[in-house]
CSV table of C-alpha atoms and ligand atoms in Angstrom, one decimal:
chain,number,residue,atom,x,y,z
I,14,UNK,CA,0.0,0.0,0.0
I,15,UNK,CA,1.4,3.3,-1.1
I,16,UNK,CA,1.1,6.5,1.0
I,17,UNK,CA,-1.5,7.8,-0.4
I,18,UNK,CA,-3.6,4.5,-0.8
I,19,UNK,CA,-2.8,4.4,3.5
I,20,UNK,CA,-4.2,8.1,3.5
I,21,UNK,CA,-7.5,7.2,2.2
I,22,UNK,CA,-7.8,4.4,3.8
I,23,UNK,CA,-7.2,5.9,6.7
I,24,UNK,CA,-9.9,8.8,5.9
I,25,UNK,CA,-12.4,6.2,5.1
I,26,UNK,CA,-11.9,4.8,8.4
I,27,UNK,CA,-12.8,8.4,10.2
I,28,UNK,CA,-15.4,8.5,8.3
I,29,UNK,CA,-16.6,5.5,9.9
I,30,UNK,CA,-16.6,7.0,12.7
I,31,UNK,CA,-13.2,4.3,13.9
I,32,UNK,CA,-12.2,5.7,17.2
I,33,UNK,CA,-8.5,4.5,16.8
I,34,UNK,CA,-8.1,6.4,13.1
I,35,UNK,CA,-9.9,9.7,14.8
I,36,UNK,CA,-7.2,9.3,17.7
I,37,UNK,CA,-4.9,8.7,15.4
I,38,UNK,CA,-5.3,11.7,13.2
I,39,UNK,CA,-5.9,13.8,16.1
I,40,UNK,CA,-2.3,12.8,17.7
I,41,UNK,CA,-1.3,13.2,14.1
I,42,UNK,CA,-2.6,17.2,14.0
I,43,UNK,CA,-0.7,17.3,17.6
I,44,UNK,CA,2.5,16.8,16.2
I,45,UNK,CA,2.5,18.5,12.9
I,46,UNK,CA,2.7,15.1,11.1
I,47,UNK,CA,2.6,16.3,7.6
I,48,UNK,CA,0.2,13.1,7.3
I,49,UNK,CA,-2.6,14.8,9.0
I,50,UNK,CA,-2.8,17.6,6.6
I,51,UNK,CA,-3.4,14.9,3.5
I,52,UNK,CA,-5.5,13.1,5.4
I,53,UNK,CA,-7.8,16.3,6.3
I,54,UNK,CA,-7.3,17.2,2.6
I,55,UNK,CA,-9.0,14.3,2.1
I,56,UNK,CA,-11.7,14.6,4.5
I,57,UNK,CA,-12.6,18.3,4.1
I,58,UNK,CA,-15.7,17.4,1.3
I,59,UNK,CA,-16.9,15.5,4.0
I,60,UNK,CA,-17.1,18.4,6.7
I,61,UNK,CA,-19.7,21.2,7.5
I,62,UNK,CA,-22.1,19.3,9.1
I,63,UNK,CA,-21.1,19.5,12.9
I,64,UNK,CA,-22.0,22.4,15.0
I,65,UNK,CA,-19.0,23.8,17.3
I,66,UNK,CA,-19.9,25.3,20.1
I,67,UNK,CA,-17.0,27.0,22.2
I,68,UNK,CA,-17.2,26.6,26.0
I,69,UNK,CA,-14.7,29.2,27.5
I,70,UNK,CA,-14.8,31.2,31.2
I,71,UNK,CA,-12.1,31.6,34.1
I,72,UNK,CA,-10.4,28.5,36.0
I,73,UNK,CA,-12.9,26.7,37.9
I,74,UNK,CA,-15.9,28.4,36.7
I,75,UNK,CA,-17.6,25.1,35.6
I,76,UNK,CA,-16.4,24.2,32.3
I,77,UNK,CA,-15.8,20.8,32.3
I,78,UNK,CA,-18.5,20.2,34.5
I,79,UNK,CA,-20.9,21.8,31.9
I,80,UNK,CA,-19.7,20.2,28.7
I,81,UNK,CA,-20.2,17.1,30.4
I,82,UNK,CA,-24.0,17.4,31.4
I,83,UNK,CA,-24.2,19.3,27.7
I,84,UNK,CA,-22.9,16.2,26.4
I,85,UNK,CA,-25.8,13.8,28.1
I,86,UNK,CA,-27.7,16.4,27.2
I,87,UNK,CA,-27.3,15.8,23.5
I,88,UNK,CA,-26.9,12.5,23.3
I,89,UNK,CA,-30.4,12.0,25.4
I,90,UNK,CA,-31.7,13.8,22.3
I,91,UNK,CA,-29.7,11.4,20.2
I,92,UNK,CA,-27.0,13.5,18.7
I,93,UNK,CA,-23.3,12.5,18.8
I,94,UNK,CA,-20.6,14.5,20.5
I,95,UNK,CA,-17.1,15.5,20.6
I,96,UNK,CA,-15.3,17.0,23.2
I,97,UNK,CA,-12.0,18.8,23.0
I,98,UNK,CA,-10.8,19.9,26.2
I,99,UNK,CA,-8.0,22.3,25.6
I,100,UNK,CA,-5.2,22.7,28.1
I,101,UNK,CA,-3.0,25.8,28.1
I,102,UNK,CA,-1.7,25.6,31.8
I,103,UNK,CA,0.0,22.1,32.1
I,104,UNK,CA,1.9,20.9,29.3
I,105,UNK,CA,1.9,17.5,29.2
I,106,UNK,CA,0.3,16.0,32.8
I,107,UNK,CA,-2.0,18.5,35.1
I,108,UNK,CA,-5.2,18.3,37.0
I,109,UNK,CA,-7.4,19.2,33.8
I,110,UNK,CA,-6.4,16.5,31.8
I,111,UNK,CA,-6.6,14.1,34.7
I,112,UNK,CA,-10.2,14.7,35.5
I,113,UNK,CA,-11.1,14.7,31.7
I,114,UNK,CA,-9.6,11.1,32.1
I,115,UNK,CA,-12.2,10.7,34.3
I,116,UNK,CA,-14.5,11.7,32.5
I,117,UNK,CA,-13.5,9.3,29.5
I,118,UNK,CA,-13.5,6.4,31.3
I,119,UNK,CA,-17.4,7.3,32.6
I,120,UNK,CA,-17.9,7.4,28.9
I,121,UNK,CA,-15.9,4.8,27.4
I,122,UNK,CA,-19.2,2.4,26.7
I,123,UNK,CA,-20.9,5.1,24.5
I,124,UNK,CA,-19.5,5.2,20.5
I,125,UNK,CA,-21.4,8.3,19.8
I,126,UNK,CA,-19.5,10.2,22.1
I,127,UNK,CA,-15.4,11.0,21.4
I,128,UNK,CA,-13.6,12.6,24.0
I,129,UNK,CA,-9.8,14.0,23.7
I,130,UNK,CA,-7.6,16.5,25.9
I,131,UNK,CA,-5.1,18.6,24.0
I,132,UNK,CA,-2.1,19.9,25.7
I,133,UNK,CA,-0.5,22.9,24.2
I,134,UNK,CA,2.8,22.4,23.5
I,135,UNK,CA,3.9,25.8,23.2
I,136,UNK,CA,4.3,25.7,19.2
I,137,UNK,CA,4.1,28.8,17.3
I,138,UNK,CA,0.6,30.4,17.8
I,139,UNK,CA,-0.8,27.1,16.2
I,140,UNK,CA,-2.9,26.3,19.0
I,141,UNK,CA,-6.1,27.5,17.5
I,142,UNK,CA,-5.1,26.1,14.2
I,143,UNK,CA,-4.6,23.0,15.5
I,144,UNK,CA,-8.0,22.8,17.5
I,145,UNK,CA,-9.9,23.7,15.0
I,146,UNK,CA,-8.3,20.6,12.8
I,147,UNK,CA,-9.3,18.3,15.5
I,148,UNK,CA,-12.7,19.8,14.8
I,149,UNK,CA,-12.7,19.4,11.4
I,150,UNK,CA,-11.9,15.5,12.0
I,151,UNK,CA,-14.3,14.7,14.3
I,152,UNK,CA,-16.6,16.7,11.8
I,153,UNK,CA,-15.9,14.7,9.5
I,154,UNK,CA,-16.3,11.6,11.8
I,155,UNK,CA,-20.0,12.4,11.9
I,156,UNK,CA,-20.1,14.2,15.8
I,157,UNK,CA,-22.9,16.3,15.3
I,158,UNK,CA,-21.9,18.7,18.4
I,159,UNK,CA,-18.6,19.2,19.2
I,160,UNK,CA,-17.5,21.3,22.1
I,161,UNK,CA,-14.5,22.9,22.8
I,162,UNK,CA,-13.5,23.7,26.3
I,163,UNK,CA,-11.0,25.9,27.0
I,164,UNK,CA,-9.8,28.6,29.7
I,165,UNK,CA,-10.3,32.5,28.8
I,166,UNK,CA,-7.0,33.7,29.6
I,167,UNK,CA,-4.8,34.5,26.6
I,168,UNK,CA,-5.4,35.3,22.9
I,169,UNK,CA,-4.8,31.9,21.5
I,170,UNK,CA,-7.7,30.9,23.6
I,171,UNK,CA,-10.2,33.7,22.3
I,172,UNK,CA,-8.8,32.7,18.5
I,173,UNK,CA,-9.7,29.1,19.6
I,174,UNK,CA,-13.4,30.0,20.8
I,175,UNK,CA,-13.7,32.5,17.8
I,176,UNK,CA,-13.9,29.5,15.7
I,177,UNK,CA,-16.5,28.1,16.9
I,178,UNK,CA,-20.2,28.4,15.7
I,179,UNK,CA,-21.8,29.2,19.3
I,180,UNK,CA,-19.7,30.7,21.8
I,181,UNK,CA,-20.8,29.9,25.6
I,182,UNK,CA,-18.7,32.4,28.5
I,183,UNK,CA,-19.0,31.2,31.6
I,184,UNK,CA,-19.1,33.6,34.8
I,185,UNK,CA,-19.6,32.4,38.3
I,186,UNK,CA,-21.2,34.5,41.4
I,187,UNK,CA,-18.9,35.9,44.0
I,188,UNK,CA,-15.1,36.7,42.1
I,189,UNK,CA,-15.7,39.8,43.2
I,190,UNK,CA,-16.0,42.7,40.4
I,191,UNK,CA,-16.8,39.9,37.9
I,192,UNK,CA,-18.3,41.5,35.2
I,193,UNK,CA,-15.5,44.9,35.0
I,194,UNK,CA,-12.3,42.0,35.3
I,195,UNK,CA,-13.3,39.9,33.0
I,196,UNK,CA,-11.4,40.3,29.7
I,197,UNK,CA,-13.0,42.8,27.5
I,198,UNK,CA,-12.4,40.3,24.3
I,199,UNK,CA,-14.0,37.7,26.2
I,200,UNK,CA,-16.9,39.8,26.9
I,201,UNK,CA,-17.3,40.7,23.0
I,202,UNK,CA,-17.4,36.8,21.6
I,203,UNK,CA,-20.4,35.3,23.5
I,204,UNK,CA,-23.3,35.0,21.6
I,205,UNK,CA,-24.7,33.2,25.3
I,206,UNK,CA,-24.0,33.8,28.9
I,207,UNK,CA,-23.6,31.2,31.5
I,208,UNK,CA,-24.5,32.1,34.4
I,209,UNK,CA,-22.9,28.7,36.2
I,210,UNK,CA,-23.2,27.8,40.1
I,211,UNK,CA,-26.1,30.5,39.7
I,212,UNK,CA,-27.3,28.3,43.3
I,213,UNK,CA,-24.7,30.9,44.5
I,214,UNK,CA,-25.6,34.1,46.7
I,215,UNK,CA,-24.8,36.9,44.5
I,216,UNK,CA,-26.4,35.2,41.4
I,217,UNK,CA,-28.8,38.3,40.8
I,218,UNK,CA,-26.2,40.4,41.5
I,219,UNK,CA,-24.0,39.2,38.9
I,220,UNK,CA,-27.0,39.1,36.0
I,221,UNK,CA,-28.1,42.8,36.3
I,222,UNK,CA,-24.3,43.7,36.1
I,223,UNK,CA,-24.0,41.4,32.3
I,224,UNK,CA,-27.1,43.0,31.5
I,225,UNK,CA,-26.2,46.6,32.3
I,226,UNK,CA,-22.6,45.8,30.4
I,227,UNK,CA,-25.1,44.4,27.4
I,228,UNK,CA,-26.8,47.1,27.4
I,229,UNK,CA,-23.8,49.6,27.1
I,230,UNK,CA,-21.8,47.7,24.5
I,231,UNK,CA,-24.2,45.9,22.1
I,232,UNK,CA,-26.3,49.0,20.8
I,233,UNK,CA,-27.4,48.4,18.0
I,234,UNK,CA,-26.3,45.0,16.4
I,235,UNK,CA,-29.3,43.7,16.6
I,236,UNK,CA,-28.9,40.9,15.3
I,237,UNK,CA,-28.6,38.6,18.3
I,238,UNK,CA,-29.0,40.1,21.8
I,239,UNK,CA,-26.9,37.4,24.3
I,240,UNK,CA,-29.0,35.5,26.4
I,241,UNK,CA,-28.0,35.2,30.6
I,242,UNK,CA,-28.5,31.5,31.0
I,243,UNK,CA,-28.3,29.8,34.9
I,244,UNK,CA,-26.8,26.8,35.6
I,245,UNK,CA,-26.0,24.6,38.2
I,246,UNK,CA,-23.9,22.2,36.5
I,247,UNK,CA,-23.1,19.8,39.5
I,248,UNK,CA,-27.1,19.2,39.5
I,249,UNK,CA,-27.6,19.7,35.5
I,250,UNK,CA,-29.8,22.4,36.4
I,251,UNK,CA,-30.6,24.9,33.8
I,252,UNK,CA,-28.6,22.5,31.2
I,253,UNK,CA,-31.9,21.7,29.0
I,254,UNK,CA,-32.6,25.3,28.6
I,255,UNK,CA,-28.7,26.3,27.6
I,256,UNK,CA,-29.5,23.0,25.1
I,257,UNK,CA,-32.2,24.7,23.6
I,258,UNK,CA,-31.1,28.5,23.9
I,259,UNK,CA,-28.2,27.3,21.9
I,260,UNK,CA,-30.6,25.7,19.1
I,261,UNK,CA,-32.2,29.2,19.2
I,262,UNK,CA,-28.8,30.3,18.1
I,263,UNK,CA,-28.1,28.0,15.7
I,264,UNK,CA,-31.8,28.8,13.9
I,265,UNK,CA,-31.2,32.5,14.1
I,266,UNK,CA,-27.9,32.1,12.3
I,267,UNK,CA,-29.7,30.2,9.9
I,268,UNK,CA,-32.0,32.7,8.6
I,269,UNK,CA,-31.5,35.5,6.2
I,270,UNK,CA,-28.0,34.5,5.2
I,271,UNK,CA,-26.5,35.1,8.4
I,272,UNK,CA,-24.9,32.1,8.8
I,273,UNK,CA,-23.3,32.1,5.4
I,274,UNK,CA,-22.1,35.5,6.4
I,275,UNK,CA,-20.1,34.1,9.6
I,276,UNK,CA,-18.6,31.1,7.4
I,277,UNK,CA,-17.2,33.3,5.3
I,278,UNK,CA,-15.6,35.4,8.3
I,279,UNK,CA,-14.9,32.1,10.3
I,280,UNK,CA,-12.9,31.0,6.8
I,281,UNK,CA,-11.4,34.4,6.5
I,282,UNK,CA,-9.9,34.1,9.8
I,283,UNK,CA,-8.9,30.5,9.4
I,284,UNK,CA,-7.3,31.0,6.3
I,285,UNK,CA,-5.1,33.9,7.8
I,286,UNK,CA,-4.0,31.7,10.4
I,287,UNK,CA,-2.9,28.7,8.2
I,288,UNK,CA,-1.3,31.3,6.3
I,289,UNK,CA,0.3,32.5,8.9
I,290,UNK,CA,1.5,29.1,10.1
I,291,UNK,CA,2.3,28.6,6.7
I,292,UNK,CA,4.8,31.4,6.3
I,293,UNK,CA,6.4,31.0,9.5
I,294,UNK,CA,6.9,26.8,8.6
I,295,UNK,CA,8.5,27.9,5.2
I,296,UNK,CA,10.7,30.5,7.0
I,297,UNK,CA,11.8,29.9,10.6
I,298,UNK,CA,11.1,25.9,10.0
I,299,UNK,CA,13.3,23.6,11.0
I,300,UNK,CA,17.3,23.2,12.0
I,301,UNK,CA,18.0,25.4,9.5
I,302,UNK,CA,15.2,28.0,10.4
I,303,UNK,CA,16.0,27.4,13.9
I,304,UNK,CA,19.8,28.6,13.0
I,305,UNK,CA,19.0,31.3,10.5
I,306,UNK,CA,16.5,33.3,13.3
I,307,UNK,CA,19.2,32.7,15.8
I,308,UNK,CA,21.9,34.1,14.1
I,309,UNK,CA,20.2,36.8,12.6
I,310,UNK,CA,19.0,37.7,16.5
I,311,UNK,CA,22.4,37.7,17.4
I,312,UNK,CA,23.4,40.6,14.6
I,313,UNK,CA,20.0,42.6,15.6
I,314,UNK,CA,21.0,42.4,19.4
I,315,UNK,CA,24.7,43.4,18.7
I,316,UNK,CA,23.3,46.5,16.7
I,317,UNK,CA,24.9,45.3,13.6
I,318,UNK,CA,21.9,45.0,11.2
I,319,UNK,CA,18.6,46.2,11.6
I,320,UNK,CA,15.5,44.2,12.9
I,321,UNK,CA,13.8,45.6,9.5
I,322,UNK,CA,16.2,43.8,6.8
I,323,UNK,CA,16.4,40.7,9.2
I,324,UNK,CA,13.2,40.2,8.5
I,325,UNK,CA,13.6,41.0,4.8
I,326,UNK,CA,16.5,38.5,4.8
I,327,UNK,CA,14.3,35.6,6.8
I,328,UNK,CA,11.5,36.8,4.0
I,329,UNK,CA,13.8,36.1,1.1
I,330,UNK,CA,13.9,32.2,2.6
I,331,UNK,CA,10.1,32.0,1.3
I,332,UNK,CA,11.9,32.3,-2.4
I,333,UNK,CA,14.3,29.4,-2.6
X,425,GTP,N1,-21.5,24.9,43.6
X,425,GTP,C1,-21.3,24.6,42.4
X,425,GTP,N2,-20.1,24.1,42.0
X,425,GTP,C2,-19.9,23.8,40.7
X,425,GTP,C3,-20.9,24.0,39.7
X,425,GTP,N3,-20.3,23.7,38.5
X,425,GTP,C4,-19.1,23.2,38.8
X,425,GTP,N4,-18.8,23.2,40.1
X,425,GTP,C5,-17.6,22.8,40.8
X,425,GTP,O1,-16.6,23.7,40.5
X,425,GTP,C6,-15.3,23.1,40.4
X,425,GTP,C7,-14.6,23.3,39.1
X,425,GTP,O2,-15.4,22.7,38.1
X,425,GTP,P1,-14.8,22.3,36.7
X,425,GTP,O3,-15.9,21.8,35.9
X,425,GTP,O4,-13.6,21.5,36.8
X,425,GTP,O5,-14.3,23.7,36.2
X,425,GTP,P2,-13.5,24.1,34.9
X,425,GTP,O6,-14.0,25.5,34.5
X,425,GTP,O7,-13.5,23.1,33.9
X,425,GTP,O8,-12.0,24.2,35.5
X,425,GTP,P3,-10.6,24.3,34.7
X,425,GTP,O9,-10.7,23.4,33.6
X,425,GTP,O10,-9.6,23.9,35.7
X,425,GTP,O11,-10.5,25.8,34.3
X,425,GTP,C8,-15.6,21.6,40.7
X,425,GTP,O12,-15.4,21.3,42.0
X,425,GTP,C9,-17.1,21.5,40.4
X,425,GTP,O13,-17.7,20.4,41.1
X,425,GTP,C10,-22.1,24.6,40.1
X,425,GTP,O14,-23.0,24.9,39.3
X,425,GTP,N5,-22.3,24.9,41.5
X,426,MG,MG1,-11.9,22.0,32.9
């Protein structure tokens, strides 16, 4: 079997819905295997018909907790699921990805539901990229939901969320000045609220401040006004209604275009990225690469060529 013959075999075996070839191409994506872009080459006809939905929100505020009661939800209405947990704080080992074991195993007698932690491992602003190609596999692996959890606290978690179709931001009662701390970029990409351990004194509190911030910031757009949801995800309170406030999304985006509309900027987006990644591969890629932005560094820091024509230099690589 030739490589490519092993590539769509490999594909057809996703599309099965083969939990080892899904791992497989996911741990592929992980490690920039040049295999997992042919094998999502071959896949991407295939893709489209999942619905991401980004679940992002402090440390501790519930995520995990929520995707998982989402996740029954779903699949009590017989849908299929995928989760991706992502991890930015421990590398490689770390509480997160421990209790998403845990989770795993709880689910490991269900096929129509695929569940995978991914550490980041610190590559070049690829994280996002990467997330969404594990998206794009499990798409194409027929999960019908797919949610992504990950923590709100840098930019290459907000580009991770951004690429979702639904964006859930979770905030909890009693973190003091919630609303005014929260990240202002974090604020602008949910289309819903979570209100989670809304059991929690300070719950009201907490909704009239998101309100009064909605009410400042979204004049005018119209188009979708974000919904405050409760929660109580320990007791799957509140978890049918975020199920079907979600659905209200999705049938909002729907109409009049507007979905089309967000494809287009999801793919605009996207496409920058992988150009990005692109353009950085082709130029700083490699031993070589590696070398060539080190001793270029070097002359920059020692004052003997100019940040400006270093870069014009490490451009040039793109042409041979
Ligand atoms: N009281 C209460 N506790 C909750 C609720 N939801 C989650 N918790 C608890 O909050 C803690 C954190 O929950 P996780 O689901 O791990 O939170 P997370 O946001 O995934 O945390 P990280 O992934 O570490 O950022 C756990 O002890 C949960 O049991 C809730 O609605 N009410
Ligand atoms: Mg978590």
């Amino acid at each position: 079997m030739n490589v490519a013959e092993a590539i769509e075999r490999w594909a057809a075996q996703v599309r099965a819905g083969d939990t080892r070839a899904v791992s497989r191409g996911i741990t592929a994506i992980e490690n920039h295997d040049p295999r997992a872009e042919a094998l999502l080459q071959e896949l991407f006809p295939f893709t489209g018909r999942a619905f991401v939905v980004g679940v992002t929100g402090a440390p501790g505020t519930g995520k995990s907790t929520l995707v998982d009661r989402l996740a029954a939800e779903y699949r009590g209405q017989g849908k299929t699921v995928g989760i991706i947990a992502v991890d930015p704080t421990s590398p490689y080992t770390g509480g997160a990805i421990l209790g998403d074991r845990i989770r795993m195993q709880r689910h490991a007698s269900d096929e129509g539901i695929f569940i995978r932690s991914m550490a980041t491992r610190g590559f070049l602003g690829g994280l996002a990229r990467a997330t969404a190609d594990v998206a794009l596999l499990l798409d194409a692996a027929g999960k019908q939901i797919i949610l992504i959890e990950t923590v709100g606290v840098g930019q290459d978690e907000i580009d991770i969320v951004r690429l979702a179709d639904c964006t859930l931001v979770l905030l909890v009662p009693g973190l003091g000045d919630d609303v005014q701390s929260m990240k202002a970029g974090l604020m602008e990409i949910a289309n819903i609220f979570v209100l989670n351990k809304a059991e929690r004194e300070g719950a009201d509190r907490l909704a009239q401040q998101i309100e009064a911030m909605l009410h400042l910031a979204a004049a005018g757009s119209g188009e979708w006004e974000p919904p405050i949801v409760r929660t109580t995800a320990t007791e799957g309170t509140g978890v049918a209604a975020l199920a079907e406030t979600i659905e209200r999304f999705r049938a909002r985006m729907e109409l009049g275009g507007v979905r089309r509309a967000r494809m287009i900027e999801h793919w605009q987006q996207r496409l920058a990225l992988l150009l990005q990644e692109h353009l950085l591969e082709r130029t700083l890629g490699g031993e070589e690469g590696s070398r060539a932005l080190a001793a270029l560094a070097g002359e920059v820091a020692e004052r003997r060529k100019s940040p400006y024509d270093a870069v014009r230099e490490l451009a040039a690589r793109l042409l041979k």
